[in-house]
């Protein structure tokens, strides 16, 4: 039963990866003009403790650097982690699968964005994930539509959008700067309502919402002109993104500590950044 | 007596700052040609708990971004830090002064470098600091001369250069990459031999050695041509510098946790960096 659950979850993540890559490649093709459009390149990796993943990376005209990673790993948590992971104190074995995408855009007018969802199974099993938007020059309309798309996913599955949005704001916060990373989104973890089908359906809905709204926002802004000064502001904004991911992001730090694939973990870092 | 010590130390740091800024400005003037040479801009800051500091920052043709910070702060360590800082368990009051410089160079042929020394006084008092060299394209001659300069300072003051060099190698290491940050230097901490004058003299000698050797290395390489490809390699190398400072550097993390001046702490970050 659990194995069947795991297979369905892993299959969903792989399918969502294919659809995200397809959506982003379509945008690149629209923007390419006469030049051959950028395409994703995929690279697999294996985890020494069990399982592995696949990175997909594209460098294009619109998407300066966009990665979509999937992984399915299993093994045993190291002793120092067993007390920290729910259900791992009774049995250190785990299974985990996830999808993560981070898009850094060439234009300062197009927002960067991130989405990830994951399922972790120990003696317990739960979903987690989220999506957030990081514009350099926020448009209220984009912020509103991004929140509305995620809010609709929450509403359709009986989740408290306000609570998950506030969780996102707390999480994507740079305390040393007193700044938010972006304009928010949703964040959830330890999602185990007791109804696997309901939790899995909500997790899929978050992916579907992102797949719909983010490409729409990219198309809305990708034609806008920008200045060198605005591009410079984008590089500085990305410096904050680097600070958050390396100083505060639990996923990044957990991955580095548990010997995850370095290139996959740090794929979230921007292609270029600046500190004034 | 201690107050007199503290005043002498703080005065030395300020004088060394002036001399470093002068040495770097002289190099900029040599490289400026007809254009007005870059100069340091200074900005003071105050610490809410007591004391403050001064940042000096220059953006030039040779030094793409170089900062020289001094600070003299005092107050009481927060309860959670008292057990971590030597001598603070008995009395939380402290006094600390330091100088820190980080130079990120425009040319990929000129090494980046860092030097800092500090004195901390609780119920105990000690010196710490170090200097290291981070070339993108290392020249054996430069590495040798940099180590020789610091080795001479160690030898003249009866310090074990090999031990301090190995400490540097252990410290400036990126475990998640299995890489060194650069080609090494020296690192020391908790230096309290019982002879303040001897420890202070060694600390000054580290500053003097850096003041001599680093400008010499800059002059040796600043005239070399470089390619766009080499400049790109420099930006990637700087990405590793960012990773080290935000993931591993105790000084950075300690400063951010103790509410230090953000701009001063993060002045070590490069003006531009890239992740391929």
Short mmCIF file of C-alpha atoms in Angstrom, two decimals:
data_model
loop_
_atom_site.label_atom_id
_atom_site.label_comp_id
_atom_site.label_asym_id
_atom_site.label_seq_id
_atom_site.Cartn_x
_atom_site.Cartn_y
_atom_site.Cartn_z
CA UNK A 1 0.00 0.00 0.00
CA UNK A 2 2.71 2.47 1.02
CA UNK A 3 4.88 1.27 -1.85
CA UNK A 4 2.00 1.92 -4.20
CA UNK A 5 1.64 5.40 -2.68
CA UNK A 6 5.35 6.02 -3.12
CA UNK A 7 5.29 4.95 -6.75
CA UNK A 8 2.35 7.18 -7.52
CA UNK A 9 4.03 10.15 -5.83
CA UNK A 10 7.33 9.61 -7.62
CA UNK A 11 5.54 9.23 -10.93
CA UNK A 12 3.63 12.45 -10.35
CA UNK A 13 6.81 14.37 -9.60
CA UNK A 14 8.44 13.06 -12.79
CA UNK A 15 5.39 13.98 -14.86
CA UNK A 16 5.19 17.44 -13.34
CA UNK A 17 8.88 17.89 -14.13
CA UNK A 18 8.21 17.03 -17.77
CA UNK A 19 5.31 19.48 -17.94
CA UNK A 20 7.26 22.30 -16.26
CA UNK A 21 10.22 21.78 -18.59
CA UNK A 22 7.83 21.75 -21.53
CA UNK A 23 6.12 24.96 -20.43
CA UNK A 24 9.41 26.77 -19.94
CA UNK A 25 10.83 25.52 -23.25
CA UNK A 26 7.70 26.74 -25.03
CA UNK A 27 8.30 30.24 -23.67
CA UNK A 28 11.92 30.11 -24.81
CA UNK A 29 10.79 29.03 -28.28
CA UNK A 30 8.40 31.99 -28.44
CA UNK A 31 11.24 34.36 -27.53
CA UNK A 32 13.95 32.80 -29.64
CA UNK A 33 13.26 34.56 -32.93
CA UNK A 34 15.59 33.14 -35.57
CA UNK A 35 18.03 31.60 -33.12
CA UNK A 36 17.59 27.98 -32.04
CA UNK A 37 15.61 28.01 -28.79
CA UNK A 38 17.23 26.92 -25.54
CA UNK A 39 16.38 23.44 -24.29
CA UNK A 40 16.74 21.70 -20.95
CA UNK A 41 19.70 19.45 -20.44
CA UNK A 42 19.22 16.56 -18.06
CA UNK A 43 21.79 14.92 -15.87
CA UNK A 44 21.21 11.99 -13.54
CA UNK A 45 22.95 11.43 -10.25
CA UNK A 46 23.05 8.56 -7.80
CA UNK A 47 23.01 8.76 -4.04
CA UNK A 48 25.57 6.54 -2.39
CA UNK A 49 23.12 5.59 0.37
CA UNK A 50 20.36 4.65 -2.08
CA UNK A 51 18.36 6.16 -4.90
CA UNK A 52 19.20 9.28 -6.87
CA UNK A 53 17.74 11.98 -8.99
CA UNK A 54 17.80 13.93 -12.19
CA UNK A 55 18.65 17.58 -12.71
CA UNK A 56 17.21 19.46 -15.66
CA UNK A 57 18.85 22.80 -16.38
CA UNK A 58 18.15 25.35 -19.10
CA UNK A 59 19.93 28.62 -19.88
CA UNK A 60 17.89 30.71 -22.25
CA UNK A 61 16.97 34.20 -23.32
CA UNK A 62 14.01 34.55 -20.98
CA UNK A 63 15.02 32.00 -18.36
CA UNK A 64 18.61 33.01 -17.64
CA UNK A 65 18.92 29.90 -15.47
CA UNK A 66 16.12 27.55 -14.59
CA UNK A 67 16.45 24.17 -12.94
CA UNK A 68 13.90 21.45 -12.33
CA UNK A 69 15.14 18.66 -10.08
CA UNK A 70 13.47 15.44 -9.12
CA UNK A 71 14.80 12.87 -6.71
CA UNK A 72 13.75 9.58 -5.15
CA UNK A 73 16.06 8.51 -2.35
CA UNK A 74 15.99 5.99 0.46
CA UNK A 75 18.24 4.68 3.16
CA UNK A 76 18.81 5.26 6.84
CA UNK A 77 19.12 8.56 8.65
CA UNK A 78 22.42 9.10 10.44
CA UNK A 79 22.17 8.82 14.24
CA UNK A 80 22.34 12.59 14.82
CA UNK A 81 19.36 13.14 12.51
CA UNK A 82 17.07 10.47 13.91
CA UNK A 83 15.82 12.64 16.75
CA UNK A 84 15.14 15.53 14.36
CA UNK A 85 13.03 13.76 11.75
CA UNK A 86 9.46 12.80 12.70
CA UNK A 87 9.11 9.04 13.11
CA UNK A 88 12.82 8.33 12.59
CA UNK A 89 13.51 7.78 16.27
CA UNK A 90 11.73 4.39 16.16
CA UNK A 91 13.27 3.23 12.86
CA UNK A 92 15.97 5.14 10.95
CA UNK A 93 14.87 3.92 7.50
CA UNK A 94 13.34 6.50 5.19
CA UNK A 95 12.06 7.04 1.69
CA UNK A 96 11.77 10.52 0.19
CA UNK A 97 10.86 11.96 -3.16
CA UNK A 98 10.53 15.50 -4.34
CA UNK A 99 10.47 18.02 -7.12
CA UNK A 100 12.08 21.44 -6.92
CA UNK A 101 12.24 24.20 -9.46
CA UNK A 102 13.92 27.60 -9.28
CA UNK A 103 13.79 30.10 -12.14
CA UNK A 104 16.10 33.10 -12.38
CA UNK A 105 15.00 35.36 -15.21
CA UNK A 106 17.14 37.55 -17.44
CA UNK A 107 14.75 40.50 -17.33
CA UNK A 108 14.47 42.49 -14.11
CA UNK A 109 10.78 42.93 -15.00
CA UNK A 110 10.02 39.18 -14.83
CA UNK A 111 9.80 37.69 -11.33
CA UNK A 112 12.01 34.86 -10.17
CA UNK A 113 10.07 32.01 -8.67
CA UNK A 114 10.44 28.73 -6.84
CA UNK A 115 8.20 25.74 -6.25
CA UNK A 116 8.88 22.46 -4.55
CA UNK A 117 6.86 19.60 -3.16
CA UNK A 118 8.07 16.46 -1.50
CA UNK A 119 6.92 13.34 0.34
CA UNK A 120 8.92 11.82 3.17
CA UNK A 121 8.16 8.42 4.67
CA UNK A 122 9.64 7.12 7.91
CA UNK A 123 7.46 5.23 10.37
CA UNK A 124 5.23 8.18 9.46
CA UNK A 125 4.56 9.74 6.07
CA UNK A 126 3.88 13.36 5.13
CA UNK A 127 3.97 15.95 2.37
CA UNK A 128 5.62 19.34 2.34
CA UNK A 129 6.41 22.08 -0.10
CA UNK A 130 5.51 25.52 -1.26
CA UNK A 131 5.90 28.14 -3.91
CA UNK A 132 6.97 31.74 -3.75
CA UNK A 133 7.53 34.71 -6.04
CA UNK A 134 10.60 36.96 -5.93
CA UNK A 135 10.23 39.95 -8.22
CA UNK A 136 12.90 42.64 -8.37
CA UNK A 137 10.26 45.22 -9.34
CA UNK A 138 6.96 43.88 -7.98
CA UNK A 139 3.74 44.44 -9.91
CA UNK A 140 0.71 44.38 -7.61
CA UNK A 141 -1.28 42.60 -10.29
CA UNK A 142 1.27 39.76 -10.46
CA UNK A 143 1.45 39.41 -6.70
CA UNK A 144 -2.32 39.30 -6.47
CA UNK A 145 -2.68 36.71 -9.25
CA UNK A 146 0.09 34.50 -7.83
CA UNK A 147 -1.56 34.47 -4.41
CA UNK A 148 -4.98 33.93 -5.98
CA UNK A 149 -3.77 30.85 -7.89
CA UNK A 150 -2.31 29.27 -4.77
CA UNK A 151 -5.33 30.38 -2.75
CA UNK A 152 -7.65 28.60 -5.18
CA UNK A 153 -5.61 25.40 -4.77
CA UNK A 154 -5.91 25.72 -0.99
CA UNK A 155 -9.63 26.46 -1.11
CA UNK A 156 -10.36 23.53 -3.42
CA UNK A 157 -8.71 21.17 -0.95
CA UNK A 158 -9.91 22.65 2.31
CA UNK A 159 -6.57 24.11 3.30
CA UNK A 160 -6.22 27.38 5.18
CA UNK A 161 -4.60 29.63 2.57
CA UNK A 162 -4.03 32.48 5.00
CA UNK A 163 -2.14 30.22 7.41
CA UNK A 164 0.04 28.72 4.65
CA UNK A 165 0.72 32.18 3.22
CA UNK A 166 1.81 33.45 6.62
CA UNK A 167 4.01 30.37 7.03
CA UNK A 168 5.64 31.30 3.73
CA UNK A 169 6.24 34.87 4.92
CA UNK A 170 7.83 33.62 8.14
CA UNK A 171 9.99 31.13 6.27
CA UNK A 172 11.27 33.31 3.41
CA UNK A 173 12.48 36.03 5.71
CA UNK A 174 16.01 37.42 6.04
CA UNK A 175 16.27 38.29 9.74
CA UNK A 176 19.72 39.86 9.33
CA UNK A 177 18.29 42.28 6.76
CA UNK A 178 14.82 42.63 8.23
CA UNK A 179 13.58 41.89 4.69
CA UNK A 180 11.35 39.37 2.97
CA UNK A 181 12.89 37.35 0.15
CA UNK A 182 9.99 38.15 -2.12
CA UNK A 183 6.27 38.80 -2.13
CA UNK A 184 5.29 35.49 -0.62
CA UNK A 185 3.32 32.45 -1.66
CA UNK A 186 2.59 29.38 0.44
CA UNK A 187 4.67 27.01 2.54
CA UNK A 188 3.60 23.77 4.19
CA UNK A 189 5.27 20.88 5.93
CA UNK A 190 4.36 17.84 8.03
CA UNK A 191 1.15 17.53 6.05
CA UNK A 192 -0.40 14.29 7.25
CA UNK A 193 -4.15 14.64 7.71
CA UNK A 194 -4.57 10.89 7.94
CA UNK A 195 -6.04 10.89 4.43
CA UNK A 196 -3.24 10.17 1.95
CA UNK A 197 -5.45 10.75 -1.08
CA UNK A 198 -6.51 14.19 0.13
CA UNK A 199 -2.97 15.24 1.03
CA UNK A 200 -1.60 13.96 -2.28
CA UNK A 201 -4.36 15.76 -4.19
CA UNK A 202 -3.51 19.05 -2.47
CA UNK A 203 0.19 18.55 -3.21
CA UNK A 204 -0.65 17.98 -6.88
CA UNK A 205 -2.86 21.06 -6.86
CA UNK A 206 0.04 23.22 -5.67
CA UNK A 207 2.11 21.96 -8.59
CA UNK A 208 -0.74 22.54 -11.04
CA UNK A 209 -1.33 26.06 -9.72
CA UNK A 210 2.34 26.93 -10.18
CA UNK A 211 2.39 25.37 -13.64
CA UNK A 212 -0.49 27.63 -14.64
CA UNK A 213 0.31 30.94 -12.97
CA UNK A 214 4.09 31.24 -13.27
CA UNK A 215 4.33 30.86 -17.06
CA UNK A 216 1.42 33.30 -17.33
CA UNK A 217 3.31 35.91 -15.29
CA UNK A 218 6.47 35.34 -17.35
CA UNK A 219 4.56 35.93 -20.60
CA UNK A 220 2.92 39.02 -19.10
CA UNK A 221 6.28 40.71 -18.38
CA UNK A 222 8.86 39.21 -20.75
CA UNK A 223 8.25 41.80 -23.45
CA UNK A 224 8.86 44.81 -21.22
CA UNK A 225 12.02 46.85 -21.85
CA UNK A 226 14.54 47.33 -19.07
CA UNK A 227 17.63 49.44 -18.35
CA UNK A 228 21.16 48.58 -17.25
CA UNK A 229 20.32 50.17 -13.92
CA UNK A 230 17.35 47.86 -13.48
CA UNK A 231 19.47 44.85 -14.44
CA UNK A 232 21.99 45.93 -11.81
CA UNK A 233 19.18 46.10 -9.24
CA UNK A 234 18.24 42.54 -10.23
CA UNK A 235 21.78 41.31 -9.51
CA UNK A 236 21.67 42.93 -6.07
CA UNK A 237 18.24 41.41 -5.39
CA UNK A 238 19.73 38.04 -6.33
CA UNK A 239 22.48 38.62 -3.77
CA UNK A 240 19.74 38.57 -1.15
CA UNK A 241 18.48 35.31 -2.65
CA UNK A 242 21.96 33.83 -2.20
CA UNK A 243 22.10 35.10 1.38
CA UNK A 244 18.76 33.50 2.19
CA UNK A 245 19.58 30.16 0.62
CA UNK A 246 23.01 29.80 2.20
CA UNK A 247 22.29 31.36 5.60
CA UNK A 248 18.71 30.32 6.29
CA UNK A 249 17.15 27.81 3.90
CA UNK A 250 16.66 24.61 5.86
CA UNK A 251 16.42 22.53 2.71
CA UNK A 252 19.80 23.74 1.46
CA UNK A 253 21.54 23.31 4.79
CA UNK A 254 19.91 19.91 5.42
CA UNK A 255 20.92 18.74 1.97
CA UNK A 256 24.53 19.82 2.40
CA UNK A 257 24.74 18.22 5.85
CA UNK A 258 23.28 14.93 4.70
CA UNK A 259 25.61 14.63 1.75
CA UNK A 260 23.07 15.35 -0.95
CA UNK A 261 24.10 16.09 -4.51
CA UNK A 262 25.91 19.44 -4.37
CA UNK A 263 25.08 20.55 -7.88
CA UNK A 264 21.40 19.72 -7.41
CA UNK A 265 21.19 21.47 -4.04
CA UNK A 266 22.98 24.60 -5.20
CA UNK A 267 21.17 24.76 -8.53
CA UNK A 268 18.93 27.27 -6.76
CA UNK A 269 21.74 29.84 -6.75
CA UNK A 270 21.43 32.54 -9.40
CA UNK A 271 23.63 32.59 -12.50
CA UNK A 272 25.01 36.00 -11.46
CA UNK A 273 24.62 38.12 -8.34
CA UNK A 274 26.10 41.31 -6.98
CA UNK A 275 26.78 42.94 -3.65
CA UNK A 276 27.02 46.73 -3.92
CA UNK B 1 46.42 48.65 32.77
CA UNK B 2 43.94 46.70 30.62
CA UNK B 3 42.36 49.98 29.55
CA UNK B 4 45.77 51.18 28.46
CA UNK B 5 46.23 47.92 26.55
CA UNK B 6 42.85 48.34 24.91
CA UNK B 7 43.61 51.90 23.84
CA UNK B 8 46.93 50.89 22.33
CA UNK B 9 45.31 48.01 20.43
CA UNK B 10 42.48 50.15 19.09
CA UNK B 11 44.93 52.86 18.07
CA UNK B 12 47.06 50.29 16.23
CA UNK B 13 44.06 48.95 14.31
CA UNK B 14 43.08 52.47 13.25
CA UNK B 15 46.62 53.26 12.15
CA UNK B 16 46.90 50.01 10.22
CA UNK B 17 43.59 50.83 8.54
CA UNK B 18 45.00 54.19 7.44
CA UNK B 19 48.15 52.58 6.07
CA UNK B 20 46.24 49.82 4.22
CA UNK B 21 43.88 52.36 2.67
CA UNK B 22 46.86 54.48 1.69
CA UNK B 23 48.67 51.53 0.11
CA UNK B 24 45.62 50.47 -1.88
CA UNK B 25 44.86 54.04 -3.00
CA UNK B 26 48.46 54.41 -4.19
CA UNK B 27 48.02 51.37 -6.42
CA UNK B 28 44.78 52.80 -7.80
CA UNK B 29 46.55 56.09 -8.52
CA UNK B 30 49.28 54.22 -10.42
CA UNK B 31 46.64 52.48 -12.53
CA UNK B 32 44.31 55.40 -13.06
CA UNK B 33 45.97 56.97 -16.09
CA UNK B 34 44.18 60.19 -16.93
CA UNK B 35 41.05 59.38 -14.94
CA UNK B 36 40.72 60.55 -11.35
CA UNK B 37 41.87 57.66 -9.16
CA UNK B 38 39.44 55.84 -6.92
CA UNK B 39 39.50 56.72 -3.23
CA UNK B 40 38.13 55.08 -0.11
CA UNK B 41 34.87 56.32 1.27
CA UNK B 42 34.39 55.99 5.00
CA UNK B 43 31.19 55.48 6.89
CA UNK B 44 30.83 55.22 10.63
CA UNK B 45 28.30 53.08 12.45
CA UNK B 46 27.26 52.79 16.05
CA UNK B 47 26.42 49.62 17.92
CA UNK B 48 23.27 49.86 19.99
CA UNK B 49 24.88 47.88 22.82
CA UNK B 50 27.99 50.08 22.95
CA UNK B 51 30.78 51.26 20.69
CA UNK B 52 30.85 51.16 16.92
CA UNK B 53 33.09 51.13 13.94
CA UNK B 54 34.06 52.59 10.63
CA UNK B 55 33.82 51.01 7.19
CA UNK B 56 36.14 52.15 4.44
CA UNK B 57 35.17 51.01 0.95
CA UNK B 58 36.82 51.64 -2.40
CA UNK B 59 35.73 50.61 -5.89
CA UNK B 60 38.53 51.09 -8.34
CA UNK B 61 40.12 49.82 -11.53
CA UNK B 62 42.46 47.38 -9.83
CA UNK B 63 40.52 46.83 -6.61
CA UNK B 64 37.05 46.12 -7.90
CA UNK B 65 35.81 46.19 -4.30
CA UNK B 66 38.01 46.49 -1.24
CA UNK B 67 36.87 47.15 2.28
CA UNK B 68 38.82 47.93 5.41
CA UNK B 69 36.73 47.85 8.57
CA UNK B 70 37.70 48.74 12.11
CA UNK B 71 35.49 48.43 15.16
CA UNK B 72 35.71 48.93 18.90
CA UNK B 73 32.70 47.55 20.71
CA UNK B 74 31.78 46.75 24.27
CA UNK B 75 28.79 45.56 26.26
CA UNK B 76 27.47 42.31 27.64
CA UNK B 77 27.18 38.99 25.87
CA UNK B 78 23.65 37.62 25.58
CA UNK B 79 22.96 34.67 27.92
CA UNK B 80 23.15 32.05 25.15
CA UNK B 81 26.64 33.25 24.17
CA UNK B 82 28.17 33.37 27.64
CA UNK B 83 28.97 29.68 27.70
CA UNK B 84 30.57 29.88 24.26
CA UNK B 85 32.99 32.76 24.79
CA UNK B 86 36.07 32.11 26.95
CA UNK B 87 35.83 33.90 30.28
CA UNK B 88 32.29 35.16 29.67
CA UNK B 89 30.67 32.59 31.93
CA UNK B 90 31.92 34.41 35.02
CA UNK B 91 31.08 37.94 33.84
CA UNK B 92 29.20 38.72 30.60
CA UNK B 93 30.91 42.07 30.01
CA UNK B 94 33.27 42.28 27.05
CA UNK B 95 35.41 44.65 25.04
CA UNK B 96 36.48 43.84 21.50
CA UNK B 97 38.35 45.62 18.76
CA UNK B 98 39.41 44.48 15.35
CA UNK B 99 40.44 45.27 11.83
CA UNK B 100 39.29 43.34 8.79
CA UNK B 101 40.10 43.81 5.14
CA UNK B 102 38.89 41.90 2.09
CA UNK B 103 40.03 42.76 -1.43
CA UNK B 104 38.23 41.51 -4.54
CA UNK B 105 40.26 42.36 -7.61
CA UNK B 106 39.01 43.16 -11.10
CA UNK B 107 41.66 41.08 -12.85
CA UNK B 108 41.43 37.30 -12.64
CA UNK B 109 45.25 37.33 -12.58
CA UNK B 110 45.46 39.26 -9.30
CA UNK B 111 44.65 37.25 -6.17
CA UNK B 112 41.87 38.21 -3.79
CA UNK B 113 43.02 38.41 -0.20
CA UNK B 114 41.80 38.85 3.32
CA UNK B 115 43.42 39.85 6.61
CA UNK B 116 41.94 40.45 10.00
CA UNK B 117 43.19 40.73 13.55
CA UNK B 118 41.21 41.34 16.70
CA UNK B 119 41.46 41.50 20.45
CA UNK B 120 38.69 40.33 22.73
CA UNK B 121 38.63 40.98 26.47
CA UNK B 122 36.27 39.27 28.89
CA UNK B 123 37.55 38.11 32.28
CA UNK B 124 40.28 36.89 29.94
CA UNK B 125 41.95 38.66 27.02
CA UNK B 126 43.28 37.25 23.76
CA UNK B 127 44.19 38.02 20.17
CA UNK B 128 43.05 36.28 17.02
CA UNK B 129 43.23 36.76 13.30
CA UNK B 130 44.82 35.62 10.13
CA UNK B 131 45.42 36.31 6.48
CA UNK B 132 44.83 34.23 3.39
CA UNK B 133 45.21 34.42 -0.36
CA UNK B 134 42.51 33.41 -2.86
CA UNK B 135 43.80 33.48 -6.42
CA UNK B 136 41.62 32.38 -9.31
CA UNK B 137 44.71 31.36 -11.27
CA UNK B 138 47.40 30.66 -8.68
CA UNK B 139 51.04 31.49 -9.39
CA UNK B 140 53.41 29.31 -7.37
CA UNK B 141 55.72 32.28 -6.89
CA UNK B 142 52.93 34.35 -5.31
CA UNK B 143 51.82 31.54 -3.04
CA UNK B 144 55.40 30.98 -1.92
CA UNK B 145 56.03 34.67 -1.24
CA UNK B 146 52.77 35.13 0.64
CA UNK B 147 53.53 32.18 2.91
CA UNK B 148 57.12 33.36 3.32
CA UNK B 149 56.02 36.81 4.48
CA UNK B 150 53.67 35.38 7.09
CA UNK B 151 56.25 32.75 8.02
CA UNK B 152 58.82 35.46 8.70
CA UNK B 153 56.33 37.21 11.01
CA UNK B 154 55.76 33.95 12.86
CA UNK B 155 59.48 33.16 13.09
CA UNK B 156 60.34 36.63 14.39
CA UNK B 157 57.87 36.19 17.23
CA UNK B 158 58.45 32.56 18.09
CA UNK B 159 55.18 31.31 16.62
CA UNK B 160 54.84 27.95 14.90
CA UNK B 161 54.18 28.96 11.30
CA UNK B 162 53.44 25.41 10.18
CA UNK B 163 50.76 24.99 12.84
CA UNK B 164 49.12 28.33 12.03
CA UNK B 165 49.26 27.59 8.31
CA UNK B 166 47.58 24.23 8.85
CA UNK B 167 44.95 25.94 11.02
CA UNK B 168 44.27 28.26 8.09
CA UNK B 169 43.90 25.30 5.73
CA UNK B 170 41.44 23.63 8.07
CA UNK B 171 39.47 26.82 8.56
CA UNK B 172 39.18 28.03 4.96
CA UNK B 173 37.83 24.75 3.69
CA UNK B 174 34.52 24.12 1.92
CA UNK B 175 33.51 20.66 3.13
CA UNK B 176 30.49 20.50 0.84
CA UNK B 177 32.79 20.99 -2.17
CA UNK B 178 35.83 19.20 -0.83
CA UNK B 179 37.77 22.33 -1.85
CA UNK B 180 40.01 24.91 -0.21
CA UNK B 181 38.92 28.53 -0.44
CA UNK B 182 42.35 29.57 -1.64
CA UNK B 183 46.03 28.75 -1.27
CA UNK B 184 46.17 29.33 2.46
CA UNK B 185 47.95 31.69 4.82
CA UNK B 186 47.74 31.67 8.60
CA UNK B 187 44.93 31.57 11.15
CA UNK B 188 45.16 31.97 14.91
CA UNK B 189 42.75 32.44 17.78
CA UNK B 190 42.72 32.37 21.58
CA UNK B 191 46.26 33.76 21.54
CA UNK B 192 47.03 34.48 25.19
CA UNK B 193 50.56 33.47 26.05
CA UNK B 194 50.44 35.40 29.32
CA UNK B 195 52.68 38.07 27.78
CA UNK B 196 50.46 40.81 26.35
CA UNK B 197 53.38 42.68 24.79
CA UNK B 198 54.59 39.60 22.92
CA UNK B 199 51.10 38.70 21.70
CA UNK B 200 50.39 42.27 20.61
CA UNK B 201 53.74 42.45 18.81
CA UNK B 202 52.93 39.27 16.87
CA UNK B 203 49.48 40.59 15.98
CA UNK B 204 51.10 43.80 14.66
CA UNK B 205 53.63 41.74 12.72
CA UNK B 206 50.83 39.87 10.92
CA UNK B 207 49.36 43.21 9.88
CA UNK B 208 52.76 44.52 8.77
CA UNK B 209 53.48 41.36 6.78
CA UNK B 210 50.16 41.65 4.94
CA UNK B 211 50.72 45.36 4.33
CA UNK B 212 54.02 44.51 2.66
CA UNK B 213 53.29 41.36 0.70
CA UNK B 214 49.76 41.87 -0.62
CA UNK B 215 50.37 45.19 -2.41
CA UNK B 216 53.57 43.65 -3.83
CA UNK B 217 51.59 40.74 -5.28
CA UNK B 218 48.97 43.10 -6.70
CA UNK B 219 51.65 45.16 -8.46
CA UNK B 220 53.27 41.98 -9.76
CA UNK B 221 50.09 40.81 -11.55
CA UNK B 222 47.96 43.89 -12.22
CA UNK B 223 49.52 44.53 -15.63
CA UNK B 224 48.79 41.06 -17.01
CA UNK B 225 46.15 40.77 -19.75
CA UNK B 226 43.16 38.53 -19.26
CA UNK B 227 40.29 37.12 -21.30
CA UNK B 228 36.51 37.15 -20.87
CA UNK B 229 36.74 33.44 -20.16
CA UNK B 230 39.21 34.05 -17.34
CA UNK B 231 37.01 36.81 -15.93
CA UNK B 232 34.09 34.37 -16.00
CA UNK B 233 36.22 31.85 -14.08
CA UNK B 234 36.90 34.59 -11.50
CA UNK B 235 33.16 35.14 -10.98
CA UNK B 236 32.66 31.41 -10.41
CA UNK B 237 35.60 31.32 -8.00
CA UNK B 238 33.96 34.21 -6.15
CA UNK B 239 30.78 32.14 -5.89
CA UNK B 240 32.80 29.70 -3.78
CA UNK B 241 33.95 32.64 -1.66
CA UNK B 242 30.29 33.55 -1.05
CA UNK B 243 29.46 29.96 -0.18
CA UNK B 244 32.30 29.80 2.35
CA UNK B 245 31.45 33.09 4.00
CA UNK B 246 27.72 32.44 4.32
CA UNK B 247 27.81 28.70 5.06
CA UNK B 248 30.96 28.32 7.13
CA UNK B 249 32.71 31.50 8.25
CA UNK B 250 32.32 31.69 12.01
CA UNK B 251 33.02 35.41 12.06
CA UNK B 252 30.23 36.15 9.60
CA UNK B 253 27.70 33.91 11.32
CA UNK B 254 28.68 35.14 14.80
CA UNK B 255 28.40 38.74 13.66
CA UNK B 256 24.96 38.21 12.14
CA UNK B 257 23.73 36.38 15.24
CA UNK B 258 24.99 39.03 17.62
CA UNK B 259 23.39 41.87 15.72
CA UNK B 260 26.57 43.35 14.29
CA UNK B 261 26.52 45.92 11.53
CA UNK B 262 25.16 44.07 8.46
CA UNK B 263 26.93 46.18 5.87
CA UNK B 264 30.26 45.82 7.66
CA UNK B 265 29.88 42.06 8.13
CA UNK B 266 28.84 41.41 4.54
CA UNK B 267 31.40 43.80 3.06
CA UNK B 268 33.46 40.65 2.52
CA UNK B 269 31.08 39.51 -0.22
CA UNK B 270 32.34 40.05 -3.76
CA UNK B 271 30.97 42.80 -6.00
CA UNK B 272 29.84 40.16 -8.51
CA UNK B 273 29.74 36.38 -8.46
CA UNK B 274 28.39 33.62 -10.65
CA UNK B 275 27.14 30.07 -10.35
CA UNK B 276 27.47 28.17 -13.60
#
